[in-house]
């Protein structure tokens, strides 16, 4: 990919270039925990946005997107925002860097990627992190710290792309490390690396390619349930709640709020259990926790859907080690940890059965935990 992008760059702009990349991400476990002050557990994957860049001595950014086959040109002031959505990610990163006192000058760039768009792997965070990292390296002697780079990406989504996202995606894309997952404490923002190199297993996503649009803002309703229970318990967030505390106030809660809180409390513990298991290299426990998360998301938190529950059932039938819905819910992917000798049968069965029932095959996305934002050396 690197040589190809650099060649395109040379053809278009006539100079050599330096290449940067950043990754999409998965989240192994820790769902709907961020706004409850809990933990998430993401890792960067071997799917990248890659950009060839060279300083051009002007006050303009000139950018060609290979995947969109489209060109955009913009200045670096607030009023220079480009129309194209894909270019706004890059413009936003420039602006957010400048707002933080960083230096950005005109540059030329050609970029491309292989992070599937809109599949829940955060291609947008990969794009932001790639350019945030590059601008830091090219213009700022790498003086902007990594957490700030992640925040530059997050603010780009908030201020230039209309997406009110948390910090996990950009964090994972910037901090990602080969063969490591990262436990991010969403309350303190502390993070810790844990080894993840499941020898003899594969990590594979099955994209259902369905997205159920729900009218009654289910995300806000889940949040409200959690906040109500936390308030009744007198804690700031459900991070500080336990099953025992919940049991003590059960008769003061409606069944729905009770089950929402039960999921969140369990999910916090499962992330910690998975971290312990990884330190022992115990991938069977990891898998069991993933299934438990799926059940919790489906029955207690009620953010699954028929198609994803079906993919989860098929995974169980095929002897997959762990499987769960990944992301906010109501569609998208399942993430599956599967022994190599069961992989072929699982994929074939899932494709066939899902196709028979829903009229299309799920998209198969194999992932390997890899490095996040970096300069691509020769
Ligand atoms: P995701 O869940 O993958 O982050 P988003 O809708 O948040 O989905 O971001 C997808 C958007 O990011 C695309 O519509 C496009 O504007 C931009 N993008 C992602 N990957 C690329 C790419 N390879 N080339 C150009 N733009 C991209
Ligand atoms: Mg996104």
CSV table of C-alpha atoms and ligand atoms in Angstrom, one decimal:
chain,number,residue,atom,x,y,z
A,1,UNK,CA,0.0,0.0,0.0
A,2,UNK,CA,2.8,2.4,0.9
A,3,UNK,CA,4.6,2.3,-2.5
A,4,UNK,CA,1.3,2.7,-4.3
A,5,UNK,CA,0.3,5.8,-2.3
A,6,UNK,CA,3.7,7.4,-2.7
A,7,UNK,CA,3.6,6.7,-6.4
A,8,UNK,CA,0.2,8.4,-6.7
A,9,UNK,CA,1.6,11.3,-4.7
A,10,UNK,CA,4.5,11.7,-7.0
A,11,UNK,CA,2.3,11.6,-10.1
A,12,UNK,CA,0.0,14.3,-8.7
A,13,UNK,CA,2.3,16.6,-6.8
A,14,UNK,CA,5.7,15.8,-8.4
A,15,UNK,CA,7.7,15.4,-5.1
A,16,UNK,CA,8.7,12.7,-2.6
A,17,UNK,CA,6.6,12.3,0.5
A,18,UNK,CA,6.7,10.8,4.0
A,19,UNK,CA,4.1,8.2,4.9
A,20,UNK,CA,2.0,7.9,8.1
A,21,UNK,CA,-0.6,5.4,9.1
A,22,UNK,CA,-3.2,4.9,11.8
A,23,UNK,CA,-5.5,2.0,12.5
A,24,UNK,CA,-9.1,1.1,13.0
A,25,UNK,CA,-10.0,-0.6,16.2
A,26,UNK,CA,-12.0,-3.3,17.9
A,27,UNK,CA,-13.3,-3.4,21.4
A,28,UNK,CA,-13.0,-6.9,22.9
A,29,UNK,CA,-15.2,-6.3,25.9
A,30,UNK,CA,-16.6,-3.3,27.9
A,31,UNK,CA,-19.7,-2.1,26.1
A,32,UNK,CA,-21.9,0.8,27.3
A,33,UNK,CA,-19.5,1.2,30.1
A,34,UNK,CA,-17.9,4.5,29.0
A,35,UNK,CA,-20.7,6.8,30.2
A,36,UNK,CA,-21.0,4.8,33.4
A,37,UNK,CA,-17.4,5.6,34.4
A,38,UNK,CA,-16.3,2.0,33.7
A,39,UNK,CA,-13.7,0.4,31.5
A,40,UNK,CA,-13.4,-0.3,27.8
A,41,UNK,CA,-10.9,-2.7,26.3
A,42,UNK,CA,-10.0,-1.8,22.7
A,43,UNK,CA,-7.1,-2.6,20.5
A,44,UNK,CA,-5.9,-1.2,17.1
A,45,UNK,CA,-6.2,-3.6,14.2
A,46,UNK,CA,-4.3,-4.4,10.9
A,47,UNK,CA,-6.7,-2.2,8.9
A,48,UNK,CA,-5.3,1.3,8.2
A,49,UNK,CA,-5.6,4.7,6.9
A,50,UNK,CA,-2.3,5.6,5.2
A,51,UNK,CA,-1.3,9.1,4.0
A,52,UNK,CA,1.7,10.3,2.0
A,53,UNK,CA,2.4,13.9,2.9
A,54,UNK,CA,4.8,16.7,2.0
A,55,UNK,CA,5.0,20.3,3.1
A,56,UNK,CA,4.1,22.5,0.2
A,57,UNK,CA,5.3,26.0,1.3
A,58,UNK,CA,1.9,27.6,0.9
A,59,UNK,CA,-0.9,28.2,3.4
A,60,UNK,CA,-3.2,25.7,1.7
A,61,UNK,CA,-3.8,22.0,2.2
A,62,UNK,CA,-4.2,20.0,-1.0
A,63,UNK,CA,-5.6,16.6,-0.6
A,64,UNK,CA,-6.5,13.7,-2.8
A,65,UNK,CA,-8.6,10.8,-1.5
A,66,UNK,CA,-7.8,7.6,-3.5
A,67,UNK,CA,-10.7,5.7,-2.3
A,68,UNK,CA,-13.2,8.5,-3.0
A,69,UNK,CA,-11.3,9.5,-6.2
A,70,UNK,CA,-11.8,13.1,-5.1
A,71,UNK,CA,-9.7,16.2,-4.6
A,72,UNK,CA,-10.1,19.0,-2.1
A,73,UNK,CA,-8.2,22.1,-1.3
A,74,UNK,CA,-8.7,24.3,1.7
A,75,UNK,CA,-7.0,27.0,3.8
A,76,UNK,CA,-6.2,26.7,7.5
A,77,UNK,CA,-8.6,29.3,8.9
A,78,UNK,CA,-11.9,28.6,10.5
A,79,UNK,CA,-13.9,29.9,7.5
A,80,UNK,CA,-12.0,27.7,5.1
A,81,UNK,CA,-13.9,24.5,5.9
A,82,UNK,CA,-14.3,22.3,2.9
A,83,UNK,CA,-17.7,21.0,1.7
A,84,UNK,CA,-16.8,17.3,1.3
A,85,UNK,CA,-17.4,15.3,4.5
A,86,UNK,CA,-14.2,13.2,4.1
A,87,UNK,CA,-12.1,16.4,3.8
A,88,UNK,CA,-13.7,17.9,6.9
A,89,UNK,CA,-12.0,15.2,9.0
A,90,UNK,CA,-8.6,16.4,7.9
A,91,UNK,CA,-9.5,20.1,8.1
A,92,UNK,CA,-10.9,19.5,11.6
A,93,UNK,CA,-7.6,17.9,12.7
A,94,UNK,CA,-5.7,20.9,11.4
A,95,UNK,CA,-8.0,23.3,13.2
A,96,UNK,CA,-8.0,21.5,16.4
A,97,UNK,CA,-4.2,21.3,16.4
A,98,UNK,CA,-4.0,25.0,15.8
A,99,UNK,CA,-6.5,25.7,18.5
A,100,UNK,CA,-4.2,23.9,21.0
A,101,UNK,CA,-1.3,26.1,20.0
A,102,UNK,CA,0.2,23.7,17.6
A,103,UNK,CA,1.8,24.7,14.3
A,104,UNK,CA,0.2,23.6,11.0
A,105,UNK,CA,1.4,24.9,7.6
A,106,UNK,CA,0.3,24.0,4.1
A,107,UNK,CA,0.8,20.5,2.9
A,108,UNK,CA,0.0,18.1,0.0
A,109,UNK,CA,-1.3,14.7,0.7
A,110,UNK,CA,-2.7,11.5,-0.9
A,111,UNK,CA,-4.4,9.0,1.3
A,112,UNK,CA,-6.2,5.7,1.2
A,113,UNK,CA,-7.3,3.0,3.6
A,114,UNK,CA,-8.7,-0.4,4.1
A,115,UNK,CA,-10.7,0.1,7.3
A,116,UNK,CA,-14.3,-0.8,6.3
A,117,UNK,CA,-16.4,2.3,6.5
A,118,UNK,CA,-19.3,2.4,8.9
A,119,UNK,CA,-18.8,-1.2,10.1
A,120,UNK,CA,-18.0,-0.2,13.7
A,121,UNK,CA,-14.2,-0.3,13.2
A,122,UNK,CA,-13.9,3.4,13.4
A,123,UNK,CA,-12.4,4.4,10.0
A,124,UNK,CA,-13.0,8.0,11.0
A,125,UNK,CA,-10.8,7.7,14.1
A,126,UNK,CA,-8.1,6.1,11.9
A,127,UNK,CA,-8.3,9.0,9.5
A,128,UNK,CA,-8.1,11.6,12.3
A,129,UNK,CA,-5.4,9.9,14.2
A,130,UNK,CA,-3.3,9.5,11.1
A,131,UNK,CA,-3.3,13.2,10.4
A,132,UNK,CA,-3.1,14.2,14.0
A,133,UNK,CA,0.0,12.1,14.4
A,134,UNK,CA,1.5,13.3,11.1
A,135,UNK,CA,1.0,17.0,11.9
A,136,UNK,CA,2.6,16.5,15.3
A,137,UNK,CA,5.6,14.8,13.7
A,138,UNK,CA,6.0,17.2,10.7
A,139,UNK,CA,5.3,20.6,12.4
A,140,UNK,CA,5.5,20.2,16.1
A,141,UNK,CA,8.6,18.0,17.0
A,142,UNK,CA,6.2,15.5,18.5
A,143,UNK,CA,5.6,17.8,21.4
A,144,UNK,CA,1.9,17.3,21.5
A,145,UNK,CA,1.3,14.3,23.8
A,146,UNK,CA,-0.5,11.3,22.6
A,147,UNK,CA,-3.6,11.8,24.7
A,148,UNK,CA,-4.0,15.2,23.2
A,149,UNK,CA,-3.7,13.7,19.7
A,150,UNK,CA,-6.6,11.5,20.6
A,151,UNK,CA,-8.6,14.5,21.8
A,152,UNK,CA,-7.8,16.4,18.6
A,153,UNK,CA,-9.6,13.5,16.8
A,154,UNK,CA,-12.5,13.5,19.2
A,155,UNK,CA,-12.9,17.3,19.0
A,156,UNK,CA,-12.8,17.0,15.2
A,157,UNK,CA,-15.8,14.7,15.3
A,158,UNK,CA,-17.6,17.0,17.7
A,159,UNK,CA,-16.9,20.3,16.0
A,160,UNK,CA,-16.5,19.5,12.3
A,161,UNK,CA,-18.4,16.3,11.7
A,162,UNK,CA,-21.4,16.5,14.0
A,163,UNK,CA,-20.6,13.2,15.8
A,164,UNK,CA,-20.8,13.4,19.6
A,165,UNK,CA,-18.4,10.5,20.3
A,166,UNK,CA,-16.5,9.4,23.3
A,167,UNK,CA,-12.7,9.1,23.4
A,168,UNK,CA,-12.3,5.3,23.0
A,169,UNK,CA,-11.9,5.2,19.2
A,170,UNK,CA,-9.3,7.9,18.9
A,171,UNK,CA,-7.5,6.6,22.0
A,172,UNK,CA,-7.3,3.1,20.6
A,173,UNK,CA,-6.1,4.4,17.2
A,174,UNK,CA,-3.4,6.6,18.7
A,175,UNK,CA,-2.2,4.3,21.5
A,176,UNK,CA,-2.6,0.9,19.8
A,177,UNK,CA,0.3,-1.5,20.1
A,178,UNK,CA,0.9,-4.8,18.3
A,179,UNK,CA,-0.3,-7.9,20.3
A,180,UNK,CA,-1.8,-5.7,23.1
A,181,UNK,CA,-5.2,-4.6,24.1
A,182,UNK,CA,-5.7,-1.6,26.3
A,183,UNK,CA,-7.8,-1.2,29.3
A,184,UNK,CA,-9.0,2.4,29.4
A,185,UNK,CA,-10.5,3.6,32.6
A,186,UNK,CA,-13.2,6.0,31.4
A,187,UNK,CA,-13.3,7.8,34.7
A,188,UNK,CA,-9.6,8.6,35.3
A,189,UNK,CA,-8.6,8.1,31.7
A,190,UNK,CA,-5.7,6.0,32.9
A,191,UNK,CA,-4.8,3.1,30.7
A,192,UNK,CA,-2.9,-0.1,30.9
A,193,UNK,CA,-1.7,-2.6,28.2
A,194,UNK,CA,-2.5,-6.3,28.4
A,195,UNK,CA,-1.0,-9.0,26.2
A,196,UNK,CA,-3.2,-10.3,23.5
A,197,UNK,CA,-1.7,-12.8,21.1
A,198,UNK,CA,-4.1,-15.7,21.0
A,199,UNK,CA,-2.0,-18.4,19.4
A,200,UNK,CA,-4.2,-21.1,17.8
A,201,UNK,CA,-7.2,-18.7,17.7
A,202,UNK,CA,-8.5,-16.2,15.2
A,203,UNK,CA,-10.3,-13.0,15.9
A,204,UNK,CA,-13.0,-12.4,13.2
A,205,UNK,CA,-15.8,-10.0,12.9
A,206,UNK,CA,-19.0,-10.8,11.1
A,207,UNK,CA,-20.7,-7.7,9.8
A,208,UNK,CA,-24.5,-8.3,9.6
A,209,UNK,CA,-24.8,-5.2,7.4
A,210,UNK,CA,-28.0,-4.3,9.1
A,211,UNK,CA,-28.7,-1.2,11.0
A,212,UNK,CA,-32.0,-0.8,12.8
A,213,UNK,CA,-32.9,2.9,13.0
A,214,UNK,CA,-34.9,3.4,16.2
A,215,UNK,CA,-37.1,6.4,16.7
A,216,UNK,CA,-37.2,6.7,20.5
A,217,UNK,CA,-33.5,7.4,21.1
A,218,UNK,CA,-32.6,4.1,22.9
A,219,UNK,CA,-29.1,5.3,23.7
A,220,UNK,CA,-30.4,8.2,25.8
A,221,UNK,CA,-32.9,6.0,27.5
A,222,UNK,CA,-30.2,3.6,28.5
A,223,UNK,CA,-28.2,6.4,29.9
A,224,UNK,CA,-31.2,7.8,31.8
A,225,UNK,CA,-31.8,4.3,33.4
A,226,UNK,CA,-28.2,4.2,34.5
A,227,UNK,CA,-28.3,7.7,35.9
A,228,UNK,CA,-31.5,7.0,37.8
A,229,UNK,CA,-30.1,3.9,39.5
A,230,UNK,CA,-26.8,5.7,40.3
A,231,UNK,CA,-28.8,8.5,41.9
A,232,UNK,CA,-30.9,6.1,44.0
A,233,UNK,CA,-27.7,4.4,45.2
A,234,UNK,CA,-26.1,7.8,45.9
A,235,UNK,CA,-23.1,7.1,43.7
A,236,UNK,CA,-21.8,9.3,40.9
A,237,UNK,CA,-21.9,6.5,38.3
A,238,UNK,CA,-22.6,2.8,38.2
A,239,UNK,CA,-18.8,2.3,38.3
A,240,UNK,CA,-19.2,2.5,42.1
A,241,UNK,CA,-22.1,0.1,42.3
A,242,UNK,CA,-22.1,-3.6,43.2
A,243,UNK,CA,-24.6,-6.4,42.8
A,244,UNK,CA,-25.2,-6.3,46.6
A,245,UNK,CA,-26.0,-2.6,46.5
A,246,UNK,CA,-28.3,-3.2,43.6
A,247,UNK,CA,-30.1,-6.0,45.3
A,248,UNK,CA,-30.7,-3.8,48.3
A,249,UNK,CA,-32.7,-1.3,46.3
A,250,UNK,CA,-34.3,-3.7,43.9
A,251,UNK,CA,-37.9,-3.1,45.2
A,252,UNK,CA,-37.4,0.7,44.5
A,253,UNK,CA,-36.6,0.1,40.9
A,254,UNK,CA,-38.7,-0.8,37.9
A,255,UNK,CA,-37.6,-4.0,36.2
A,256,UNK,CA,-36.1,-2.3,33.2
A,257,UNK,CA,-33.8,0.0,35.3
A,258,UNK,CA,-32.8,-3.0,37.4
A,259,UNK,CA,-31.8,-5.0,34.4
A,260,UNK,CA,-29.9,-2.1,32.8
A,261,UNK,CA,-27.9,-1.6,36.0
A,262,UNK,CA,-27.3,-5.3,36.4
A,263,UNK,CA,-25.7,-5.4,33.0
A,264,UNK,CA,-23.4,-2.4,33.6
A,265,UNK,CA,-22.2,-3.8,37.0
A,266,UNK,CA,-21.5,-7.2,35.4
A,267,UNK,CA,-19.8,-5.7,32.5
A,268,UNK,CA,-17.4,-3.7,34.6
A,269,UNK,CA,-16.4,-6.9,36.4
A,270,UNK,CA,-16.1,-8.8,33.1
A,271,UNK,CA,-13.5,-6.4,31.8
A,272,UNK,CA,-11.4,-6.9,34.9
A,273,UNK,CA,-11.9,-10.7,34.7
A,274,UNK,CA,-10.7,-10.7,31.0
A,275,UNK,CA,-7.6,-8.7,32.0
A,276,UNK,CA,-6.7,-11.3,34.6
A,277,UNK,CA,-7.4,-14.1,32.2
A,278,UNK,CA,-5.1,-12.6,29.6
A,279,UNK,CA,-2.3,-12.3,32.0
A,280,UNK,CA,-2.6,-16.1,32.4
A,281,UNK,CA,-3.0,-16.6,28.7
A,282,UNK,CA,-6.5,-18.1,29.4
A,283,UNK,CA,-8.4,-17.5,26.3
A,284,UNK,CA,-11.3,-19.8,27.2
A,285,UNK,CA,-12.2,-17.5,30.1
A,286,UNK,CA,-12.0,-14.6,27.7
A,287,UNK,CA,-14.4,-16.3,25.4
A,288,UNK,CA,-16.8,-17.2,28.2
A,289,UNK,CA,-16.9,-13.5,29.2
A,290,UNK,CA,-17.7,-12.5,25.7
A,291,UNK,CA,-20.7,-14.8,25.6
A,292,UNK,CA,-21.8,-13.4,28.9
A,293,UNK,CA,-21.6,-9.9,27.6
A,294,UNK,CA,-23.6,-10.8,24.6
A,295,UNK,CA,-26.4,-12.3,26.8
A,296,UNK,CA,-26.3,-9.2,29.0
A,297,UNK,CA,-26.5,-6.8,26.0
A,298,UNK,CA,-29.3,-8.9,24.5
A,299,UNK,CA,-31.5,-9.7,27.5
A,300,UNK,CA,-30.7,-7.1,30.2
A,301,UNK,CA,-29.6,-4.1,28.2
A,302,UNK,CA,-31.8,-4.9,25.2
A,303,UNK,CA,-29.6,-3.4,22.5
A,304,UNK,CA,-29.2,-6.4,20.3
A,305,UNK,CA,-31.4,-7.4,17.4
A,306,UNK,CA,-32.6,-10.6,15.7
A,307,UNK,CA,-29.8,-10.8,13.2
A,308,UNK,CA,-27.0,-10.4,15.8
A,309,UNK,CA,-28.6,-12.8,18.2
A,310,UNK,CA,-28.7,-15.3,15.3
A,311,UNK,CA,-25.0,-14.8,14.5
A,312,UNK,CA,-24.3,-15.4,18.2
A,313,UNK,CA,-26.4,-18.6,18.2
A,314,UNK,CA,-24.5,-19.9,15.2
A,315,UNK,CA,-21.2,-19.1,16.9
A,316,UNK,CA,-22.3,-21.2,19.9
A,317,UNK,CA,-23.4,-24.1,17.6
A,318,UNK,CA,-20.1,-24.1,15.9
A,319,UNK,CA,-18.1,-24.3,19.1
A,320,UNK,CA,-16.7,-20.7,18.8
A,321,UNK,CA,-14.8,-19.8,22.0
A,322,UNK,CA,-16.4,-16.3,22.4
A,323,UNK,CA,-18.8,-14.2,20.5
A,324,UNK,CA,-20.7,-11.0,21.1
A,325,UNK,CA,-22.2,-8.0,19.6
A,326,UNK,CA,-19.6,-5.2,19.3
A,327,UNK,CA,-20.5,-1.5,19.5
A,328,UNK,CA,-23.6,0.4,20.5
A,329,UNK,CA,-26.0,-2.2,19.2
A,330,UNK,CA,-29.1,-2.7,17.0
A,331,UNK,CA,-26.9,-3.9,14.1
A,332,UNK,CA,-23.3,-3.9,12.9
A,333,UNK,CA,-20.9,-6.7,13.8
A,334,UNK,CA,-20.3,-9.5,16.1
A,335,UNK,CA,-16.7,-10.1,17.3
A,336,UNK,CA,-15.7,-13.7,17.5
A,337,UNK,CA,-12.7,-15.5,19.1
A,338,UNK,CA,-12.5,-18.9,17.4
A,339,UNK,CA,-10.1,-21.8,17.5
A,340,UNK,CA,-8.2,-22.1,14.2
A,341,UNK,CA,-9.5,-25.7,13.6
A,342,UNK,CA,-13.1,-24.5,13.9
A,343,UNK,CA,-12.7,-21.4,11.9
A,344,UNK,CA,-13.5,-22.7,8.4
A,345,UNK,CA,-16.6,-24.5,9.5
A,346,UNK,CA,-17.8,-21.5,11.5
A,347,UNK,CA,-17.4,-19.0,8.6
A,348,UNK,CA,-19.0,-21.4,6.0
A,349,UNK,CA,-21.9,-22.2,8.4
A,350,UNK,CA,-22.5,-18.5,9.3
A,351,UNK,CA,-22.5,-17.4,5.7
A,352,UNK,CA,-24.9,-20.1,4.6
A,353,UNK,CA,-27.4,-19.9,7.4
A,354,UNK,CA,-27.5,-16.2,7.6
A,355,UNK,CA,-27.9,-15.9,3.9
A,356,UNK,CA,-30.8,-18.4,4.0
A,357,UNK,CA,-32.5,-16.5,6.7
A,358,UNK,CA,-31.8,-12.8,5.8
A,359,UNK,CA,-31.0,-12.9,2.1
A,360,UNK,CA,-27.4,-11.8,2.2
A,361,UNK,CA,-24.1,-13.1,3.6
A,362,UNK,CA,-22.4,-11.4,6.5
A,363,UNK,CA,-19.2,-9.7,5.6
A,364,UNK,CA,-16.2,-11.5,7.1
A,365,UNK,CA,-13.5,-9.2,8.6
A,366,UNK,CA,-10.4,-11.0,10.0
A,367,UNK,CA,-8.4,-8.8,12.4
A,368,UNK,CA,-5.0,-9.0,14.0
A,369,UNK,CA,-4.2,-6.6,16.9
A,370,UNK,CA,-1.6,-4.2,15.5
A,371,UNK,CA,0.2,-0.9,16.0
A,372,UNK,CA,-1.8,2.4,16.1
A,373,UNK,CA,-0.6,5.7,14.7
A,374,UNK,CA,2.9,5.7,13.3
A,375,UNK,CA,5.3,6.9,10.7
A,376,UNK,CA,5.7,4.2,8.0
A,377,UNK,CA,9.5,3.7,7.6
A,378,UNK,CA,11.0,2.1,4.5
B,1,LIG,P1,-16.8,4.5,11.1
B,1,LIG,O1,-17.7,3.8,12.0
B,1,LIG,O2,-16.1,3.6,10.1
B,1,LIG,O3,-15.9,5.5,11.8
B,1,LIG,P2,-18.0,7.0,10.2
B,1,LIG,O4,-19.3,7.3,9.6
B,1,LIG,O5,-17.7,7.6,11.6
B,1,LIG,O6,-17.8,5.4,10.2
B,1,LIG,O7,-16.8,7.5,9.3
B,1,LIG,C1,-16.8,7.2,8.0
B,1,LIG,C2,-16.3,8.4,7.2
B,1,LIG,O8,-14.9,8.7,7.4
B,1,LIG,C3,-16.5,8.3,5.7
B,1,LIG,O9,-17.8,8.7,5.4
B,1,LIG,C4,-15.5,9.2,5.2
B,1,LIG,O10,-15.9,10.6,5.2
B,1,LIG,C5,-14.3,9.1,6.2
B,1,LIG,N1,-13.4,8.0,5.7
B,1,LIG,C6,-13.2,6.8,6.3
B,1,LIG,N2,-12.3,6.1,5.6
B,1,LIG,C7,-12.0,6.8,4.5
B,1,LIG,C8,-11.2,6.6,3.4
B,1,LIG,N3,-10.5,5.4,3.2
B,1,LIG,N4,-11.1,7.5,2.4
B,1,LIG,C9,-11.8,8.7,2.6
B,1,LIG,N5,-12.6,8.9,3.6
B,1,LIG,C10,-12.7,8.0,4.6
B,2,LIG,MG1,-16.6,7.0,13.2
